């Protein structure tokens, strides 16, 4: 597993301080981040692969500073967005997956093999040549996750990957995330997703309000909003 370290991470959007000194060391394979709307979860998640640079403090992944060495960190850490439409760029499903590997240096047959592997794993084989925009919500999210996994990152950060989905599709995507060998960090409001996780971090008003097992963290979060 990678070691993701937050050291006194602060972030402000203009005058508004959104992360207020986060200290965390994450080495677990399954980590959830929960908390109220606007508490700073997405901001926190985005600092892990350098999508957003903290105003002060730093985030490192295996010692690499995510803000300073973004490209290097993004090779290790893939990011799955809530809305797969923002991530799907190519017309067909197979092309979209292959597009992720455009700068990988892999040969055409190697790319084709990886595309096929993802299509099979996420049961998208029947849709390889279909327009990506015609997939169902769940299938689109699987494609978005697949487009991240195809690069074989060591860590996958997913920001509310099941929020836009119905119950069945949410289940499919949750199972897909569960099946990943890599380290996974998931921001979610769907607390059931976290039952099998090793660690759950509760964020409140830009700070870590609780940090522990799902059994302890979920009730702590529930109580905090009563
Ligand atoms: N680009 C931005 N410019 C200004 N303020 C922002 C920006 N992005 C987020 N914020 C503010 O930062 C705060 C934290 O936002 P963030 O998206 O991290 O919350 P969140 O915990 O992910 O919330 P949600 O559960 O609703 O997704 C919010 O008050 C939000 O309005
Ligand atoms: Mg968010």
Coordinates of N, CA and C and ligand atoms in Angstrom, one line a residue:
X1 N 0.8 -1.2 0.0 CA 0.0 0.0 0.0 C 0.9 1.2 0.0
X2 N 0.4 2.3 -0.6 CA 1.1 3.6 -0.6 C 0.9 4.2 0.8
X3 N 1.8 5.1 1.1 CA 1.6 5.9 2.4 C 1.3 7.3 2.0
X4 N 0.1 7.7 2.3 CA -0.4 9.1 2.0 C -0.4 9.9 3.3
X5 N 0.4 11.0 3.3 CA 0.6 11.7 4.5 C 0.2 13.2 4.3
X6 N -0.7 13.6 5.2 CA -1.2 15.0 5.2 C -0.4 15.7 6.4
X7 N 0.2 16.8 6.1 CA 0.9 17.5 7.2 C 0.4 18.9 7.3
X8 N -0.4 19.1 8.3 CA -0.9 20.5 8.6 C -1.5 21.1 7.3
X9 N -2.3 20.4 6.6 CA -2.8 20.8 5.4 C -4.0 21.8 5.6
X10 N -3.8 23.0 5.0 CA -4.8 24.1 5.0 C -5.1 24.5 3.6
X11 N -6.4 24.8 3.4 CA -6.8 25.3 2.1 C -7.8 26.4 2.2
X12 N -7.6 27.5 1.6 CA -8.6 28.6 1.6 C -9.0 28.9 0.1
X13 N -10.3 29.1 -0.1 CA -10.8 29.6 -1.3 C -11.0 31.1 -1.0
X14 N -10.2 32.0 -1.5 CA -10.3 33.4 -1.1 C -10.1 33.5 0.4
X15 N -11.1 34.2 1.0 CA -11.0 34.4 2.5 C -11.4 33.1 3.3
X16 N -12.1 32.2 2.6 CA -12.8 31.2 3.2 C -11.9 30.0 3.5
X17 N -11.6 29.7 4.7 CA -10.7 28.5 5.0 C -11.6 27.2 5.0
X18 N -11.2 26.3 4.1 CA -12.0 25.1 3.9 C -11.4 23.9 4.5
X19 N -10.0 23.9 4.6 CA -9.3 22.8 5.3 C -8.5 23.5 6.3
X20 N -8.6 23.1 7.6 CA -8.0 23.8 8.7 C -7.0 23.0 9.5
X21 N -6.0 22.6 8.8 CA -4.9 21.9 9.5 C -5.2 20.4 9.6
X22 N -5.1 19.7 8.5 CA -5.3 18.3 8.5 C -4.0 17.5 8.6
X23 N -4.0 16.7 9.6 CA -2.8 15.8 9.8 C -3.4 14.3 9.7
X24 N -2.9 13.6 8.8 CA -3.3 12.2 8.6 C -2.2 11.4 8.0
X25 N -2.1 10.1 8.4 CA -1.2 9.2 7.7 C -2.1 8.0 7.3
X26 N -2.2 7.8 6.0 CA -3.1 6.8 5.5 C -2.3 5.7 4.8
X27 N -2.4 4.5 5.3 CA -1.7 3.3 4.7 C -2.7 2.1 4.5
X28 N -3.9 2.3 4.9 CA -4.9 1.2 4.8 C -5.3 1.0 3.4
X29 N -5.9 -0.2 3.1 CA -6.3 -0.5 1.7 C -7.6 0.0 1.4
X30 N -8.5 0.2 2.4 CA -9.9 0.7 2.2 C -10.2 1.8 3.2
X31 N -10.3 3.0 2.7 CA -10.5 4.2 3.6 C -11.7 5.0 3.1
X32 N -12.6 5.3 4.0 CA -13.8 6.1 3.6 C -13.6 7.5 4.2
X33 N -14.2 8.5 3.5 CA -14.2 9.8 4.0 C -15.7 10.3 4.0
X34 N -16.2 10.6 5.2 CA -17.6 11.0 5.3 C -17.7 12.4 6.0
X35 N -18.9 13.0 5.9 CA -19.1 14.3 6.6 C -20.1 15.1 5.8
X36 N -20.6 16.1 6.5 CA -21.7 16.9 5.9 C -21.3 17.6 4.6
X37 N -22.3 18.1 3.9 CA -22.1 18.9 2.7 C -21.2 20.1 3.0
X38 N -20.2 20.4 2.2 CA -19.4 21.6 2.4 C -18.4 21.4 3.5
X39 N -18.2 20.2 4.1 CA -17.2 20.1 5.2 C -15.8 20.1 4.7
X40 N -15.6 19.8 3.4 CA -14.2 19.9 2.8 C -13.7 18.6 2.3
X41 N -14.6 17.6 2.1 CA -14.2 16.2 1.7 C -13.6 16.2 0.3
X42 N -14.3 16.9 -0.6 CA -13.8 16.9 -2.0 C -12.5 17.6 -2.1
X43 N -12.4 18.7 -1.4 CA -11.2 19.5 -1.4 C -10.1 18.7 -0.9
X44 N -10.3 18.0 0.2 CA -9.3 17.1 0.8 C -8.9 16.0 -0.2
X45 N -9.9 15.4 -0.8 CA -9.6 14.3 -1.8 C -8.7 14.8 -2.9
X46 N -9.1 16.0 -3.4 CA -8.3 16.5 -4.6 C -6.9 16.9 -4.3
X47 N -6.6 17.1 -3.0 CA -5.2 17.3 -2.7 C -4.3 16.1 -2.9
X48 N -4.9 14.9 -2.8 CA -4.1 13.7 -2.8 C -3.4 13.4 -4.1
X49 N -4.0 13.8 -5.2 CA -3.3 13.6 -6.5 C -2.9 14.9 -7.1
X50 N -2.9 16.0 -6.3 CA -2.4 17.3 -6.8 C -3.4 18.0 -7.7
X51 N -4.6 17.6 -7.8 CA -5.6 18.3 -8.5 C -5.8 19.7 -7.9
X52 N -5.5 19.8 -6.6 CA -5.6 21.0 -5.9 C -4.4 21.1 -4.9
X53 N -3.8 22.3 -5.0 CA -2.6 22.4 -4.1 C -3.0 23.1 -2.8
X54 N -2.7 22.6 -1.6 CA -3.1 23.2 -0.4 C -2.5 24.6 -0.3
X55 N -3.1 25.5 0.4 CA -2.6 26.9 0.6 C -1.3 26.8 1.5
X56 N -1.4 25.9 2.5 CA -0.2 25.6 3.2 C -0.2 24.2 3.7
X57 N 1.0 23.7 4.2 CA 1.1 22.3 4.5 C 1.3 21.5 3.3
X58 N 1.5 20.2 3.5 CA 1.7 19.4 2.2 C 1.1 18.0 2.3
X59 N 0.8 17.4 1.1 CA 0.4 16.1 1.0 C 1.4 15.3 0.2
X60 N 1.9 14.2 0.8 CA 2.8 13.4 0.0 C 2.3 11.9 -0.2
X61 N 2.6 11.4 -1.3 CA 2.3 10.0 -1.6 C 3.6 9.2 -1.7
X62 N 3.9 8.3 -0.8 CA 5.2 7.7 -0.8 C 6.3 8.7 -0.9
X63 N 6.1 9.8 -0.2 CA 7.2 10.8 -0.1 C 7.2 11.8 -1.2
X64 N 6.3 11.6 -2.2 CA 6.3 12.6 -3.3 C 5.3 13.6 -3.0
X65 N 5.7 14.9 -3.1 CA 4.8 16.0 -2.8 C 3.8 16.2 -4.0
X66 N 2.5 16.0 -3.6 CA 1.4 16.0 -4.7 C 1.3 17.3 -5.4
X67 N 1.6 18.4 -4.6 CA 1.4 19.7 -5.2 C 2.6 20.1 -6.2
X68 N 3.8 19.6 -5.8 CA 5.0 20.0 -6.6 C 5.2 19.0 -7.7
X69 N 4.9 17.7 -7.5 CA 5.2 16.7 -8.5 C 3.9 16.1 -8.9
X70 N 2.9 16.9 -9.4 CA 1.6 16.4 -9.7 C 1.6 15.3 -10.7
X71 N 2.4 15.4 -11.8 CA 2.4 14.4 -12.9 C 2.9 13.1 -12.3
X72 N 3.9 13.2 -11.5 CA 4.5 11.9 -10.9 C 3.5 11.3 -10.0
X73 N 2.8 12.1 -9.2 CA 1.8 11.5 -8.2 C 0.6 11.0 -9.0
X74 N 0.2 11.6 -10.0 CA -1.0 11.2 -10.8 C -0.7 9.8 -11.5
X75 N 0.5 9.5 -11.7 CA 0.8 8.1 -12.2 C 0.5 7.1 -11.1
X76 N 0.6 7.4 -9.8 CA 0.4 6.5 -8.7 C -1.1 6.6 -8.3
X77 N -1.7 7.8 -8.4 CA -3.0 8.0 -7.9 C -4.0 8.3 -9.0
X78 N -5.0 7.5 -9.1 CA -6.1 7.8 -10.1 C -7.3 8.4 -9.4
X79 N -8.0 9.3 -10.1 CA -9.2 10.0 -9.4 C -10.4 9.7 -10.2
X80 N -11.5 9.3 -9.5 CA -12.8 9.0 -10.2 C -13.7 10.1 -9.7
X81 N -14.3 10.8 -10.6 CA -15.2 11.9 -10.3 C -16.7 11.4 -10.1
X82 N -17.5 12.2 -9.4 CA -18.9 11.9 -9.2 C -19.6 11.7 -10.5
X83 N -19.4 12.6 -11.4 CA -20.2 12.6 -12.7 C -19.3 12.0 -13.8
X84 N -19.6 10.8 -14.2 CA -18.7 10.2 -15.2 C -18.7 10.9 -16.5
X85 N -19.7 11.7 -16.8 CA -19.7 12.4 -18.1 C -18.6 13.4 -18.2
X86 N -18.1 13.9 -17.0 CA -17.0 14.8 -17.1 C -15.7 14.0 -17.4
X87 N -15.7 12.7 -17.3 CA -14.5 11.9 -17.5 C -14.4 11.2 -18.8
X88 N -15.6 11.0 -19.4 CA -15.7 10.3 -20.6 C -15.4 11.2 -21.8
X89 N -14.4 10.9 -22.5 CA -13.9 11.9 -23.6 C -14.1 11.4 -25.0
X90 N -14.0 10.0 -25.2 CA -14.0 9.5 -26.5 C -15.4 9.0 -26.9
X91 N -15.7 8.9 -28.2 CA -17.0 8.5 -28.7 C -17.4 7.1 -28.2
X92 N -16.5 6.1 -28.4 CA -17.0 4.7 -28.0 C -16.3 4.3 -26.7
X93 N -16.9 3.3 -26.1 CA -16.5 2.8 -24.9 C -15.0 2.3 -25.0
X94 N -14.7 1.5 -26.0 CA -13.3 0.9 -26.2 C -12.3 2.1 -26.4
X95 N -12.7 3.0 -27.2 CA -11.8 4.2 -27.5 C -11.6 5.0 -26.3
X96 N -12.6 5.1 -25.4 CA -12.4 5.9 -24.2 C -11.4 5.2 -23.3
X97 N -11.5 3.9 -23.2 CA -10.5 3.2 -22.3 C -9.1 3.3 -22.9
X98 N -9.0 3.1 -24.2 CA -7.7 3.2 -24.9 C -7.1 4.6 -24.7
X99 N -8.0 5.6 -24.7 CA -7.5 7.0 -24.7 C -6.7 7.2 -23.4
X100 N -7.1 6.5 -22.3 CA -6.4 6.6 -21.0 C -4.9 6.2 -21.1
X101 N -4.6 5.4 -22.1 CA -3.2 4.9 -22.2 C -2.4 5.5 -23.4
X102 N -3.0 6.7 -23.9 CA -2.4 7.3 -25.0 C -0.9 7.7 -24.8
X103 N -0.6 8.0 -23.6 CA 0.8 8.4 -23.3 C 1.5 7.4 -22.5
X104 N 1.1 6.2 -22.5 CA 1.6 5.2 -21.6 C 2.9 4.5 -22.2
X105 N 3.1 4.7 -23.5 CA 4.2 4.0 -24.1 C 4.0 2.6 -24.4
X106 N 2.8 2.1 -24.1 CA 2.4 0.7 -24.4 C 2.2 0.5 -25.9
X107 N 2.4 -0.7 -26.4 CA 2.2 -1.0 -27.8 C 0.7 -1.2 -28.0
X108 N 0.3 -1.1 -29.3 CA -1.2 -1.3 -29.6 C -1.7 -2.6 -29.1
X109 N -1.0 -3.7 -29.3 CA -1.6 -5.0 -28.8 C -1.7 -5.0 -27.2
X110 N -0.7 -4.3 -26.6 CA -0.8 -4.2 -25.1 C -2.0 -3.4 -24.7
X111 N -2.2 -2.3 -25.4 CA -3.3 -1.5 -25.1 C -4.6 -2.2 -25.3
X112 N -4.7 -2.9 -26.4 CA -5.9 -3.7 -26.7 C -6.2 -4.8 -25.7
X113 N -5.1 -5.4 -25.1 CA -5.3 -6.4 -24.1 C -5.8 -5.8 -22.8
X114 N -5.3 -4.6 -22.5 CA -5.8 -4.0 -21.2 C -7.2 -3.5 -21.4
X115 N -7.6 -3.0 -22.6 CA -8.9 -2.6 -22.8 C -9.9 -3.8 -22.7
X116 N -9.5 -4.9 -23.3 CA -10.3 -6.1 -23.2 C -10.5 -6.6 -21.8
X117 N -9.4 -6.5 -21.0 CA -9.4 -6.9 -19.6 C -10.5 -6.1 -18.8
X118 N -10.5 -4.8 -19.0 CA -11.4 -3.9 -18.3 C -12.8 -4.1 -18.8
X119 N -13.0 -4.3 -20.1 CA -14.3 -4.5 -20.6 C -14.9 -5.8 -20.0
X120 N -14.1 -6.8 -19.9 CA -14.6 -8.1 -19.3 C -14.9 -7.9 -17.9
X121 N -13.9 -7.3 -17.1 CA -14.1 -7.2 -15.7 C -15.4 -6.4 -15.3
X122 N -15.7 -5.4 -16.1 CA -16.8 -4.6 -15.7 C -18.0 -4.9 -16.6
X123 N -18.0 -6.0 -17.3 CA -19.1 -6.5 -18.1 C -19.6 -5.5 -19.1
X124 N -18.6 -4.9 -19.7 CA -18.9 -3.9 -20.8 C -18.6 -4.4 -22.1
X125 N -18.2 -5.7 -22.2 CA -17.7 -6.3 -23.5 C -18.7 -6.1 -24.6
X126 N -20.0 -6.3 -24.3 CA -21.1 -6.1 -25.3 C -21.2 -4.7 -25.8
X127 N -20.6 -3.7 -25.1 CA -20.7 -2.3 -25.4 C -19.5 -1.7 -26.0
X128 N -18.5 -2.5 -26.3 CA -17.2 -1.9 -26.7 C -17.3 -0.9 -27.8
X129 N -18.1 -1.2 -28.8 CA -18.2 -0.2 -29.9 C -19.4 0.7 -29.8
X130 N -20.1 0.7 -28.7 CA -21.2 1.6 -28.5 C -20.8 3.0 -28.1
X131 N -21.6 4.0 -28.4 CA -21.3 5.3 -28.0 C -21.4 5.4 -26.4
X132 N -20.3 5.9 -25.9 CA -20.2 5.9 -24.4 C -21.4 6.7 -23.8
X133 N -21.9 7.7 -24.5 CA -23.0 8.5 -23.9 C -24.3 7.8 -23.8
X134 N -24.4 6.6 -24.5 CA -25.6 5.8 -24.4 C -25.6 4.8 -23.3
X135 N -24.5 4.7 -22.6 CA -24.5 3.7 -21.5 C -25.5 4.2 -20.4
X136 N -25.9 3.2 -19.5 CA -26.6 3.6 -18.4 C -25.7 4.3 -17.4
X137 N -26.3 5.0 -16.4 CA -25.5 5.7 -15.4 C -24.5 4.8 -14.7
X138 N -24.9 3.6 -14.3 CA -24.0 2.7 -13.7 C -22.9 2.3 -14.6
X139 N -23.3 2.0 -15.8 CA -22.2 1.5 -16.8 C -21.2 2.7 -17.1
X140 N -21.7 3.9 -17.1 CA -20.8 5.1 -17.3 C -19.9 5.2 -16.2
X141 N -20.4 5.0 -15.0 CA -19.5 5.1 -13.8 C -18.5 3.9 -13.8
X142 N -18.9 2.7 -14.3 CA -17.9 1.6 -14.4 C -16.9 2.0 -15.4
X143 N -17.3 2.6 -16.5 CA -16.4 3.0 -17.6 C -15.4 4.0 -17.0
X144 N -15.9 5.0 -16.2 CA -15.0 6.0 -15.7 C -14.0 5.3 -14.7
X145 N -14.4 4.4 -13.9 CA -13.5 3.7 -13.0 C -12.5 2.9 -13.8
X146 N -13.0 2.2 -14.9 CA -12.2 1.4 -15.7 C -11.1 2.2 -16.4
X147 N -11.5 3.5 -16.8 CA -10.5 4.4 -17.5 C -9.4 4.8 -16.5
X148 N -9.7 4.8 -15.2 CA -8.7 5.0 -14.3 C -7.8 3.8 -14.0
X149 N -8.5 2.7 -13.8 CA -7.8 1.4 -13.5 C -6.9 0.9 -14.6
X150 N -7.3 1.2 -15.8 CA -6.5 0.7 -16.9 C -5.1 1.2 -16.9
X151 N -4.9 2.3 -16.2 CA -3.5 2.8 -16.1 C -2.7 2.2 -15.0
X152 N -3.5 1.3 -14.2 CA -2.9 0.5 -13.1 C -2.2 1.5 -12.1
X153 N -3.0 2.4 -11.5 CA -2.5 3.2 -10.5 C -2.4 2.4 -9.2
X154 N -1.6 2.9 -8.3 CA -1.5 2.2 -7.0 C -2.6 2.5 -6.0
X155 N -3.2 3.7 -6.2 CA -4.2 4.2 -5.4 C -5.4 4.8 -6.2
X156 N -6.6 4.5 -5.8 CA -7.7 5.0 -6.5 C -8.5 5.9 -5.5
X157 N -8.7 7.2 -5.8 CA -9.5 8.1 -5.0 C -10.8 8.3 -5.8
X158 N -11.9 8.1 -5.1 CA -13.2 8.2 -5.8 C -14.1 9.2 -5.0
X159 N -14.5 10.2 -5.6 CA -15.4 11.2 -4.9 C -16.8 11.0 -5.2
X160 N -17.5 10.4 -4.3 CA -19.0 10.1 -4.4 C -19.3 9.3 -5.8
X161 N -18.7 8.2 -5.9 CA -18.8 7.5 -7.2 C -20.2 6.9 -7.4
X162 N -21.0 6.8 -6.3 CA -22.3 6.1 -6.5 C -23.5 7.1 -6.3
X163 N -23.1 8.3 -6.1 CA -24.2 9.3 -5.7 C -25.3 9.5 -6.7
X164 N -24.9 9.5 -8.0 CA -25.9 9.7 -9.1 C -26.6 8.5 -9.5
X165 N -26.3 7.4 -8.9 CA -26.8 6.1 -9.4 C -28.0 5.6 -8.6
X166 N -28.9 4.8 -9.3 CA -30.0 4.1 -8.5 C -29.4 3.0 -7.7
X167 N -30.2 2.4 -6.9 CA -29.8 1.4 -6.0 C -29.0 0.2 -6.6
X168 N -29.5 -0.3 -7.7 CA -28.9 -1.4 -8.4 C -27.5 -1.0 -8.9
X169 N -27.5 0.1 -9.7 CA -26.2 0.6 -10.2 C -25.2 0.9 -9.1
X170 N -25.7 1.5 -8.1 CA -24.8 1.8 -6.9 C -24.2 0.6 -6.4
X171 N -25.0 -0.5 -6.3 CA -24.5 -1.8 -5.9 C -23.4 -2.3 -6.8
X172 N -23.7 -2.2 -8.1 CA -22.7 -2.7 -9.1 C -21.4 -2.0 -9.0
X173 N -21.5 -0.6 -8.8 CA -20.2 0.2 -8.7 C -19.5 -0.1 -7.4
X174 N -20.3 -0.3 -6.3 CA -19.7 -0.6 -5.0 C -19.0 -1.9 -5.1
X175 N -19.6 -2.9 -5.7 CA -19.0 -4.2 -5.9 C -17.7 -4.1 -6.7
X176 N -17.8 -3.3 -7.8 CA -16.6 -3.1 -8.6 C -15.4 -2.5 -7.8
X177 N -15.8 -1.5 -7.0 CA -14.7 -0.8 -6.1 C -14.2 -1.9 -5.1
X178 N -15.1 -2.7 -4.6 CA -14.7 -3.7 -3.7 C -13.7 -4.7 -4.3
X179 N -13.9 -4.9 -5.6 CA -13.1 -6.0 -6.2 C -11.7 -5.5 -6.6
X180 N -11.4 -4.2 -6.5 CA -10.1 -3.7 -6.9 C -9.0 -4.1 -5.9
X181 N -7.9 -4.5 -6.5 CA -6.8 -4.9 -5.7 C -6.1 -3.7 -5.0
X182 N -6.2 -2.6 -5.7 CA -5.5 -1.4 -5.3 C -6.0 -0.8 -4.0
X183 N -5.3 0.1 -3.4 CA -5.7 0.9 -2.3 C -6.9 1.9 -2.8
X184 N -7.9 2.0 -2.1 CA -9.1 2.8 -2.5 C -9.5 3.8 -1.4
X185 N -9.6 5.0 -1.8 CA -10.1 6.0 -0.8 C -11.4 6.6 -1.4
X186 N -12.5 6.4 -0.7 CA -13.8 6.8 -1.2 C -14.4 7.9 -0.3
X187 N -14.8 9.0 -1.0 CA -15.7 10.0 -0.3 C -17.1 9.6 -0.6
X188 N -17.9 9.5 0.4 CA -19.3 9.1 0.1 C -20.3 9.5 1.2
X189 N -21.5 9.6 0.8 CA -22.6 9.8 1.8 C -23.4 8.5 2.0
X190 N -22.9 7.5 1.2 CA -23.6 6.2 1.3 C -22.9 5.3 2.3
X191 N -23.3 5.4 3.6 CA -22.5 4.8 4.7 C -22.4 3.3 4.6
X192 N -23.4 2.7 4.0 CA -23.4 1.2 3.9 C -22.2 0.7 3.0
X193 N -21.8 1.6 2.2 CA -20.6 1.3 1.3 C -19.4 1.0 2.1
X194 N -19.3 1.5 3.4 CA -18.1 1.5 4.1 C -18.0 0.4 5.1
X195 N -19.0 -0.5 5.2 CA -19.1 -1.5 6.2 C -17.8 -2.4 6.3
X196 N -17.3 -2.7 5.1 CA -16.1 -3.6 5.1 C -14.8 -2.8 5.1
X197 N -14.9 -1.5 5.2 CA -13.6 -0.7 5.1 C -12.8 -0.8 6.4
X198 N -11.5 -0.5 6.3 CA -10.6 -0.6 7.5 C -10.7 0.6 8.3
X199 N -10.9 1.7 7.6 CA -10.8 3.0 8.3 C -11.8 4.0 7.7
X200 N -12.4 4.8 8.6 CA -13.3 5.9 8.1 C -13.0 7.2 8.8
X201 N -12.8 8.2 8.0 CA -12.4 9.5 8.5 C -13.6 10.4 8.4
X202 N -14.0 11.0 9.5 CA -15.2 11.9 9.5 C -14.6 13.4 9.4
X203 N -15.0 14.1 8.4 CA -14.5 15.5 8.3 C -15.7 16.4 8.7
X204 N -15.4 17.4 9.5 CA -16.4 18.4 9.8 C -15.7 19.8 9.8
X205 N -16.3 20.7 9.1 CA -15.8 22.0 9.0 C -14.3 22.1 8.8
X206 N -13.8 21.3 7.8 CA -12.4 21.4 7.4 C -11.4 20.7 8.4
X207 N -11.9 20.0 9.3 CA -11.0 19.3 10.2 C -11.5 17.8 10.4
X208 N -10.6 17.0 10.9 CA -10.9 15.6 11.2 C -11.6 15.5 12.5
X209 N -12.9 15.1 12.4 CA -13.8 15.1 13.6 C -13.7 13.7 14.3
X210 N -13.5 12.7 13.5 CA -13.4 11.3 14.0 C -12.6 10.5 13.0
X211 N -11.9 9.5 13.5 CA -11.0 8.7 12.7 C -11.0 7.3 13.4
X212 N -11.6 6.3 12.7 CA -11.6 5.0 13.3 C -12.2 4.0 12.4
X213 N -12.6 2.9 13.0 CA -13.3 1.8 12.2 C -14.7 2.3 11.8
X214 N -15.2 1.7 10.7 CA -16.6 2.1 10.3 C -17.6 1.9 11.5
X215 N -17.4 0.9 12.3 CA -18.3 0.6 13.4 C -18.4 1.7 14.4
X216 N -17.2 2.4 14.6 CA -17.2 3.6 15.5 C -17.4 4.9 14.8
X217 N -16.9 5.0 13.6 CA -17.0 6.3 12.9 C -18.4 6.7 12.4
X218 N -19.2 5.7 11.9 CA -20.5 6.0 11.4 C -21.4 6.4 12.5
X219 N -21.5 5.7 13.7 CA -22.3 6.3 14.8 C -21.8 7.6 15.2
X220 N -20.5 7.9 15.2 CA -20.0 9.2 15.7 C -20.5 10.3 14.7
X221 N -20.5 10.0 13.4 CA -21.0 10.9 12.5 C -22.5 11.2 12.6
X222 N -23.2 10.1 12.8 CA -24.7 10.2 13.0 C -25.0 11.0 14.2
X223 N -24.3 10.8 15.3 CA -24.6 11.5 16.5 C -24.3 13.0 16.4
X224 N -23.2 13.3 15.6 CA -22.8 14.7 15.4 C -23.8 15.5 14.7
X225 N -24.7 14.9 14.0 CA -25.7 15.7 13.2 C -27.0 15.7 13.9
X226 N -27.2 15.0 15.0 CA -28.5 15.0 15.7 C -28.7 16.4 16.4
Ligands
LIG1 N1 -13.7 26.3 -6.4 C1 -14.2 26.8 -5.2 N2 -14.2 28.1 -5.0 C2 -14.8 28.6 -3.8 N3 -15.2 27.8 -2.8 C3 -15.2 26.5 -3.0 C4 -14.7 25.9 -4.2 N4 -14.8 24.6 -4.1 C5 -15.4 24.3 -2.9 N5 -15.6 25.5 -2.2 C6 -16.2 25.6 -0.9 O1 -15.4 24.9 0.0 C7 -16.2 24.2 1.0 C8 -15.9 22.8 1.0 O2 -16.3 22.2 -0.3 P1 -16.1 20.7 -0.6 O3 -16.5 20.6 -2.1 O4 -14.7 20.2 -0.3 O5 -17.1 20.0 0.3 P2 -17.7 18.5 0.4 O6 -17.4 18.1 1.8 O7 -17.1 17.7 -0.7 O8 -19.2 18.7 0.2 P3 -20.3 17.7 -0.5 O9 -20.7 16.7 0.5 O10 -21.5 18.7 -0.7 O11 -19.7 17.3 -1.8 C9 -17.7 24.6 0.6 O12 -18.1 25.6 1.5 C10 -17.6 25.1 -0.8 O13 -18.5 26.0 -1.0
LIG2 MG1 -17.9 16.8 -2.3

